[in-house]
Amino acid sequence: MMRETYEARAAKNSNPLVSDIFRIIAEKKTNLCVSLDVTTTTKLLKLADDLGPYVCIFKTHIDIIDDFSYKSTIEPLVELSKKHNFLIFEDRKFADIGSTVQHQYDSGIYKIVNWAHLVTVHGVPGSGILSGLNLAAEPVVQKIGQHRGALMLAQLSSKGSLAFGEYTQGCVQMANESNFVAGFIAQSREATKLKSESVASRDWLILTPGVAIGITGDGLGQQYKTPEMAMERGSDVIIVGRGIIGDDKEPIKEAIRYREAAWNAYLKEIK
Ligand code: S5P
């Protein structure tokens, strides 16, 4: 499919966080997000420093870090995000009522809202989840002058996922009614278009996980497509975990390969 350049979309988007992301992608010429699914702070920070130049966003699952501490895990990660100009996306997959997620976002040991530009959110509980997260984000946005936003899980990459059809449409409807939503985790842009379009659709940021080269699954339900396939379906950013940082991989070499594949696929499609 043909698409506009990231630069053009950055200039037009009314959501400042989405504009920032499109701008970083255009400047660094990378639409790659690496999923840093590792269990130690040392591995997390080494990968963030080594791969920082090749990504626009790093995705984390901060609750799988065995030796987590705010000071030794988060503070250096935030420094690296400034050094290499990437954003941080904590894949928290919030899924509770507004009041609970508000605290899960700003309290506990992780205090996610302080450092993660993006977080993932399930639509299951209804729109209160977005209001609760937004309540936690407002004071932080005020205080540190950075933007915060949610990516709603419109579709999942895993086999047998229940997130399709009417559920996906419901998520898009919820997103349309909240300024806190930056975009979607989805397998295709098409799925994030409302069938009954009464309001003009926003220019959503679409991130696509379940991307790998030369492998179709992981034996636990993950289903892979290639960077080219994800881009052809209208993705803006591919999310790659084990394809780049897997035990048998050379992460820098793989990051360069995936970045090139996704960037060339984008170049083929621009108007
Ligand atoms: O539908 C999804 C949504 C997400 S956020 N499918 C996914 O795989 N993810 C996440 O992307 C998942 O939690 C994991 O962190 C990453 C994929 O990792 P990989 O090693 O399979 O590339």
Short mmCIF file of N, CA, C and O in Angstrom, two decimals, residues 52-149:
data_model
loop_
_atom_site.label_atom_id
_atom_site.label_comp_id
_atom_site.label_asym_id
_atom_site.label_seq_id
_atom_site.Cartn_x
_atom_site.Cartn_y
_atom_site.Cartn_z
N GLY A 52 20.90 0.89 20.68
CA GLY A 52 20.28 2.22 20.71
C GLY A 52 20.32 2.97 19.38
O GLY A 52 19.32 3.57 18.97
N PRO A 53 21.46 2.97 18.67
CA PRO A 53 21.52 3.73 17.42
C PRO A 53 20.58 3.21 16.33
O PRO A 53 20.29 3.93 15.38
N TYR A 54 20.13 1.95 16.45
CA TYR A 54 19.37 1.32 15.36
C TYR A 54 17.86 1.29 15.59
O TYR A 54 17.12 0.78 14.76
N VAL A 55 17.40 1.80 16.73
CA VAL A 55 15.97 1.71 17.03
C VAL A 55 15.35 3.09 17.26
O VAL A 55 16.05 4.04 17.62
N CYS A 56 14.04 3.15 17.06
CA CYS A 56 13.31 4.36 17.45
C CYS A 56 12.74 4.20 18.86
O CYS A 56 12.60 5.17 19.59
N ILE A 57 12.42 2.96 19.20
CA ILE A 57 11.77 2.67 20.50
C ILE A 57 12.34 1.37 21.05
O ILE A 57 12.59 0.43 20.28
N PHE A 58 12.54 1.32 22.37
CA PHE A 58 12.79 0.04 23.04
C PHE A 58 11.56 -0.33 23.83
O PHE A 58 10.97 0.51 24.52
N LYS A 59 11.18 -1.59 23.73
CA LYS A 59 10.06 -2.10 24.50
C LYS A 59 10.61 -2.93 25.66
O LYS A 59 11.57 -3.69 25.47
N THR A 60 10.03 -2.75 26.83
CA THR A 60 10.47 -3.50 28.01
C THR A 60 9.32 -4.29 28.64
O THR A 60 8.14 -3.95 28.46
N HIS A 61 9.69 -5.37 29.36
CA HIS A 61 8.78 -6.03 30.31
C HIS A 61 9.53 -5.90 31.63
O HIS A 61 10.28 -6.80 32.02
N ILE A 62 9.35 -4.79 32.29
CA ILE A 62 10.21 -4.46 33.44
C ILE A 62 10.02 -5.45 34.58
O ILE A 62 10.93 -5.66 35.38
N ASP A 63 8.84 -6.10 34.64
CA ASP A 63 8.57 -7.03 35.75
C ASP A 63 9.25 -8.39 35.59
O ASP A 63 9.09 -9.26 36.44
N ILE A 64 10.03 -8.60 34.51
CA ILE A 64 10.77 -9.87 34.42
C ILE A 64 12.25 -9.70 34.79
O ILE A 64 13.03 -10.63 34.72
N ILE A 65 12.61 -8.47 35.20
CA ILE A 65 14.01 -8.23 35.59
C ILE A 65 14.21 -8.74 37.03
O ILE A 65 13.59 -8.23 37.97
N ASP A 66 15.09 -9.73 37.19
CA ASP A 66 15.31 -10.34 38.52
C ASP A 66 15.88 -9.35 39.53
O ASP A 66 15.52 -9.38 40.69
N ASP A 67 16.84 -8.53 39.08
CA ASP A 67 17.56 -7.67 40.02
C ASP A 67 17.12 -6.21 39.87
O ASP A 67 17.94 -5.30 40.02
N PHE A 68 15.82 -6.00 39.61
CA PHE A 68 15.33 -4.64 39.37
C PHE A 68 15.58 -3.73 40.57
O PHE A 68 15.32 -4.09 41.71
N SER A 69 16.09 -2.53 40.28
CA SER A 69 15.98 -1.45 41.26
C SER A 69 15.83 -0.17 40.45
O SER A 69 16.42 -0.06 39.36
N TYR A 70 15.05 0.75 40.96
CA TYR A 70 14.77 1.97 40.19
C TYR A 70 16.08 2.67 39.85
O TYR A 70 16.29 3.11 38.72
N LYS A 71 16.94 2.71 40.83
CA LYS A 71 18.19 3.45 40.66
C LYS A 71 19.14 2.78 39.64
O LYS A 71 19.72 3.45 38.79
N SER A 72 19.27 1.45 39.76
CA SER A 72 20.28 0.81 38.89
C SER A 72 19.69 0.32 37.56
O SER A 72 20.44 0.04 36.63
N THR A 73 18.37 0.24 37.45
CA THR A 73 17.78 -0.24 36.19
C THR A 73 17.21 0.94 35.39
O THR A 73 17.55 1.14 34.22
N ILE A 74 16.35 1.71 36.03
CA ILE A 74 15.62 2.75 35.30
C ILE A 74 16.49 3.98 35.02
O ILE A 74 16.50 4.49 33.90
N GLU A 75 17.20 4.45 36.03
CA GLU A 75 17.96 5.69 35.82
C GLU A 75 18.97 5.57 34.66
O GLU A 75 19.00 6.43 33.78
N PRO A 76 19.77 4.49 34.60
CA PRO A 76 20.66 4.36 33.44
C PRO A 76 19.92 4.17 32.11
O PRO A 76 20.38 4.65 31.07
N LEU A 77 18.77 3.50 32.15
CA LEU A 77 18.01 3.31 30.91
C LEU A 77 17.52 4.66 30.36
O LEU A 77 17.58 4.92 29.16
N VAL A 78 17.09 5.51 31.29
CA VAL A 78 16.63 6.84 30.88
C VAL A 78 17.80 7.65 30.31
O VAL A 78 17.65 8.36 29.30
N GLU A 79 18.97 7.51 30.92
CA GLU A 79 20.17 8.19 30.38
C GLU A 79 20.47 7.72 28.97
O GLU A 79 20.78 8.51 28.08
N LEU A 80 20.37 6.40 28.76
CA LEU A 80 20.65 5.84 27.42
C LEU A 80 19.62 6.33 26.41
O LEU A 80 19.93 6.53 25.24
N SER A 81 18.39 6.53 26.87
CA SER A 81 17.35 7.01 25.93
C SER A 81 17.68 8.42 25.45
O SER A 81 17.38 8.78 24.31
N LYS A 82 18.36 9.20 26.30
CA LYS A 82 18.79 10.55 25.88
C LYS A 82 20.01 10.44 24.97
O LYS A 82 20.10 11.11 23.95
N LYS A 83 20.94 9.58 25.35
CA LYS A 83 22.18 9.41 24.57
C LYS A 83 21.87 8.98 23.13
O LYS A 83 22.44 9.51 22.19
N HIS A 84 20.95 8.02 22.98
CA HIS A 84 20.71 7.46 21.63
C HIS A 84 19.40 7.96 21.00
O HIS A 84 19.05 7.51 19.91
N ASN A 85 18.69 8.84 21.69
CA ASN A 85 17.43 9.36 21.17
C ASN A 85 16.42 8.27 20.80
O ASN A 85 15.99 8.16 19.66
N PHE A 86 16.06 7.47 21.79
CA PHE A 86 14.96 6.51 21.60
C PHE A 86 13.91 6.73 22.68
O PHE A 86 14.19 7.33 23.72
N LEU A 87 12.69 6.27 22.40
CA LEU A 87 11.65 6.34 23.42
C LEU A 87 11.52 4.97 24.10
O LEU A 87 11.98 3.97 23.57
N ILE A 88 10.92 5.00 25.29
CA ILE A 88 10.77 3.76 26.06
C ILE A 88 9.30 3.38 26.13
O ILE A 88 8.44 4.20 26.43
N PHE A 89 9.05 2.13 25.86
CA PHE A 89 7.69 1.59 25.80
C PHE A 89 7.63 0.41 26.76
O PHE A 89 8.24 -0.63 26.52
N GLU A 90 6.93 0.59 27.88
CA GLU A 90 6.77 -0.53 28.84
C GLU A 90 5.50 -1.29 28.45
O GLU A 90 4.40 -0.75 28.48
N ASP A 91 5.72 -2.54 28.11
CA ASP A 91 4.62 -3.38 27.60
C ASP A 91 3.83 -3.97 28.77
O ASP A 91 3.78 -5.17 28.96
N ARG A 92 3.20 -3.09 29.56
CA ARG A 92 2.57 -3.50 30.82
C ARG A 92 1.23 -4.20 30.62
O ARG A 92 0.76 -4.91 31.50
N LYS A 93 0.61 -3.99 29.49
CA LYS A 93 -0.71 -4.59 29.19
C LYS A 93 -1.69 -4.43 30.35
O LYS A 93 -2.21 -5.40 30.92
N PHE A 94 -1.95 -3.17 30.71
CA PHE A 94 -2.92 -2.86 31.76
C PHE A 94 -4.28 -3.45 31.36
O PHE A 94 -4.65 -3.43 30.18
N ALA A 95 -5.01 -3.97 32.36
CA ALA A 95 -6.28 -4.62 32.04
C ALA A 95 -7.27 -4.56 33.20
O ALA A 95 -8.11 -5.45 33.34
N ASP A 96 -7.19 -3.52 34.05
CA ASP A 96 -8.08 -3.48 35.23
C ASP A 96 -8.94 -2.21 35.19
O ASP A 96 -8.87 -1.42 34.25
N ILE A 97 -9.72 -2.00 36.23
CA ILE A 97 -10.57 -0.81 36.30
C ILE A 97 -9.69 0.44 36.45
O ILE A 97 -8.52 0.36 36.88
N GLY A 98 -10.26 1.59 36.12
CA GLY A 98 -9.51 2.84 36.09
C GLY A 98 -8.73 3.12 37.36
O GLY A 98 -7.54 3.48 37.31
N SER A 99 -9.36 2.97 38.52
CA SER A 99 -8.73 3.32 39.78
C SER A 99 -7.51 2.44 40.05
O SER A 99 -6.48 2.91 40.54
N THR A 100 -7.61 1.17 39.72
CA THR A 100 -6.49 0.24 39.95
C THR A 100 -5.33 0.54 39.02
O THR A 100 -4.17 0.61 39.45
N VAL A 101 -5.63 0.73 37.73
CA VAL A 101 -4.52 0.96 36.79
C VAL A 101 -3.82 2.29 37.06
O VAL A 101 -2.62 2.42 36.84
N GLN A 102 -4.59 3.24 37.58
CA GLN A 102 -3.97 4.53 37.92
C GLN A 102 -2.79 4.30 38.87
O GLN A 102 -1.70 4.82 38.67
N HIS A 103 -3.02 3.44 39.89
CA HIS A 103 -1.95 3.16 40.86
C HIS A 103 -0.89 2.22 40.31
O HIS A 103 0.29 2.34 40.63
N GLN A 104 -1.32 1.28 39.47
CA GLN A 104 -0.33 0.38 38.87
C GLN A 104 0.62 1.15 37.96
O GLN A 104 1.75 0.74 37.73
N TYR A 105 0.15 2.27 37.46
CA TYR A 105 0.93 3.10 36.54
C TYR A 105 1.89 4.03 37.28
O TYR A 105 3.03 4.21 36.88
N ASP A 106 1.43 4.60 38.41
CA ASP A 106 2.30 5.61 39.04
C ASP A 106 2.93 5.18 40.38
O ASP A 106 3.71 5.93 40.95
N SER A 107 2.58 3.98 40.87
CA SER A 107 3.08 3.59 42.19
C SER A 107 3.87 2.28 42.14
O SER A 107 4.26 1.85 41.06
N GLY A 108 4.02 1.67 43.32
CA GLY A 108 4.77 0.42 43.41
C GLY A 108 6.25 0.66 43.18
O GLY A 108 6.73 1.80 43.28
N ILE A 109 6.98 -0.41 42.89
CA ILE A 109 8.42 -0.22 42.73
C ILE A 109 8.78 0.30 41.35
O ILE A 109 9.84 0.87 41.15
N TYR A 110 7.89 0.12 40.38
CA TYR A 110 8.27 0.47 39.00
C TYR A 110 7.97 1.92 38.63
O TYR A 110 8.69 2.50 37.82
N LYS A 111 6.89 2.49 39.18
CA LYS A 111 6.51 3.89 38.86
C LYS A 111 6.64 4.16 37.35
O LYS A 111 7.35 5.07 36.90
N ILE A 112 5.93 3.33 36.61
CA ILE A 112 6.08 3.29 35.14
C ILE A 112 5.89 4.65 34.48
O ILE A 112 6.60 5.02 33.55
N VAL A 113 4.91 5.39 34.99
CA VAL A 113 4.59 6.67 34.33
C VAL A 113 5.77 7.64 34.33
O VAL A 113 5.88 8.51 33.47
N ASN A 114 6.67 7.48 35.31
CA ASN A 114 7.81 8.41 35.40
C ASN A 114 8.78 8.28 34.22
O ASN A 114 9.49 9.22 33.90
N TRP A 115 8.85 7.08 33.64
CA TRP A 115 9.92 6.86 32.65
C TRP A 115 9.46 6.29 31.31
O TRP A 115 10.21 6.39 30.33
N ALA A 116 8.27 5.67 31.25
CA ALA A 116 7.84 5.04 29.98
C ALA A 116 6.98 6.01 29.18
O ALA A 116 5.95 6.47 29.68
N HIS A 117 7.41 6.30 27.96
CA HIS A 117 6.62 7.19 27.11
C HIS A 117 5.32 6.51 26.68
O HIS A 117 4.30 7.16 26.52
N LEU A 118 5.41 5.22 26.44
CA LEU A 118 4.26 4.45 25.96
C LEU A 118 3.99 3.25 26.85
O LEU A 118 4.95 2.66 27.39
N VAL A 119 2.73 2.88 26.97
CA VAL A 119 2.35 1.64 27.66
C VAL A 119 1.24 0.96 26.86
O VAL A 119 0.49 1.63 26.15
N THR A 120 1.15 -0.35 27.01
CA THR A 120 0.06 -1.07 26.34
C THR A 120 -1.15 -1.22 27.26
O THR A 120 -1.00 -1.39 28.47
N VAL A 121 -2.33 -1.21 26.64
CA VAL A 121 -3.59 -1.22 27.39
C VAL A 121 -4.60 -2.13 26.69
O VAL A 121 -4.78 -2.04 25.48
N HIS A 122 -5.24 -3.00 27.48
CA HIS A 122 -6.33 -3.82 26.94
C HIS A 122 -7.65 -3.04 27.03
O HIS A 122 -7.88 -2.31 28.00
N GLY A 123 -8.52 -3.27 26.08
CA GLY A 123 -9.81 -2.58 26.09
C GLY A 123 -10.87 -3.29 26.93
O GLY A 123 -11.94 -2.72 27.18
N VAL A 124 -10.56 -4.50 27.41
CA VAL A 124 -11.56 -5.32 28.11
C VAL A 124 -12.38 -4.57 29.17
O VAL A 124 -13.59 -4.73 29.23
N PRO A 125 -11.73 -3.76 30.06
CA PRO A 125 -12.52 -3.14 31.13
C PRO A 125 -13.42 -1.98 30.69
O PRO A 125 -14.24 -1.53 31.48
N GLY A 126 -13.24 -1.47 29.49
CA GLY A 126 -14.01 -0.29 29.08
C GLY A 126 -13.19 0.98 29.29
O GLY A 126 -12.08 0.94 29.83
N SER A 127 -13.77 2.12 28.90
CA SER A 127 -12.97 3.34 28.75
C SER A 127 -12.41 3.91 30.05
O SER A 127 -11.50 4.74 30.03
N GLY A 128 -12.93 3.46 31.21
CA GLY A 128 -12.39 3.93 32.50
C GLY A 128 -10.91 3.65 32.64
O GLY A 128 -10.18 4.37 33.33
N ILE A 129 -10.43 2.61 31.95
CA ILE A 129 -9.00 2.27 32.04
C ILE A 129 -8.16 3.41 31.47
O ILE A 129 -7.11 3.74 32.01
N LEU A 130 -8.65 4.03 30.42
CA LEU A 130 -7.90 5.14 29.80
C LEU A 130 -7.97 6.38 30.69
O LEU A 130 -6.98 7.10 30.84
N SER A 131 -9.13 6.61 31.31
CA SER A 131 -9.26 7.77 32.20
C SER A 131 -8.35 7.62 33.41
O SER A 131 -7.71 8.60 33.85
N GLY A 132 -8.26 6.40 33.96
CA GLY A 132 -7.41 6.16 35.13
C GLY A 132 -5.94 6.40 34.80
O GLY A 132 -5.21 7.04 35.57
N LEU A 133 -5.50 5.90 33.65
CA LEU A 133 -4.10 6.08 33.25
C LEU A 133 -3.81 7.55 33.00
O LEU A 133 -2.78 8.09 33.39
N ASN A 134 -4.76 8.21 32.36
CA ASN A 134 -4.58 9.64 32.05
C ASN A 134 -4.45 10.46 33.34
O ASN A 134 -3.64 11.38 33.41
N LEU A 135 -5.24 10.08 34.35
CA LEU A 135 -5.16 10.80 35.64
C LEU A 135 -3.75 10.69 36.24
O LEU A 135 -3.22 11.66 36.79
N ALA A 136 -3.16 9.49 36.11
CA ALA A 136 -1.80 9.31 36.64
C ALA A 136 -0.78 10.06 35.79
O ALA A 136 0.23 10.55 36.30
N ALA A 137 -1.03 10.16 34.50
CA ALA A 137 -0.05 10.78 33.59
C ALA A 137 -0.03 12.30 33.72
O ALA A 137 1.05 12.92 33.63
N GLU A 138 -1.19 12.91 33.94
CA GLU A 138 -1.28 14.38 33.90
C GLU A 138 -0.23 15.11 34.74
O GLU A 138 0.48 15.97 34.22
N PRO A 139 -0.11 14.76 36.04
CA PRO A 139 0.89 15.50 36.85
C PRO A 139 2.32 15.29 36.36
O PRO A 139 3.15 16.20 36.47
N VAL A 140 2.63 14.12 35.83
CA VAL A 140 3.99 13.83 35.37
C VAL A 140 4.29 14.63 34.09
O VAL A 140 5.37 15.22 33.95
N VAL A 141 3.33 14.67 33.20
CA VAL A 141 3.48 15.45 31.97
C VAL A 141 3.74 16.91 32.33
O VAL A 141 4.63 17.56 31.79
N GLN A 142 2.95 17.40 33.30
CA GLN A 142 3.12 18.78 33.79
C GLN A 142 4.52 19.01 34.35
O GLN A 142 5.17 19.98 34.03
N LYS A 143 4.93 18.05 35.18
CA LYS A 143 6.18 18.23 35.93
C LYS A 143 7.41 18.09 35.05
O LYS A 143 8.33 18.91 35.13
N ILE A 144 7.45 17.04 34.21
CA ILE A 144 8.71 16.82 33.47
C ILE A 144 8.62 17.23 32.01
O ILE A 144 9.61 17.17 31.28
N GLY A 145 7.44 17.65 31.57
CA GLY A 145 7.32 18.19 30.23
C GLY A 145 7.53 17.17 29.12
O GLY A 145 7.91 17.52 28.01
N GLN A 146 7.31 15.89 29.43
CA GLN A 146 7.36 14.86 28.38
C GLN A 146 5.95 14.35 28.14
O GLN A 146 5.11 14.44 29.03
N HIS A 147 5.70 13.79 26.98
CA HIS A 147 4.37 13.28 26.67
C HIS A 147 4.26 11.81 27.06
O HIS A 147 5.24 11.10 27.12
N ARG A 148 3.04 11.40 27.31
CA ARG A 148 2.74 10.01 27.66
C ARG A 148 1.57 9.54 26.83
O ARG A 148 0.69 10.35 26.50
N GLY A 149 1.53 8.26 26.48
CA GLY A 149 0.40 7.76 25.71
C GLY A 149 0.25 6.26 25.79
O GLY A 149 1.17 5.54 26.21
#
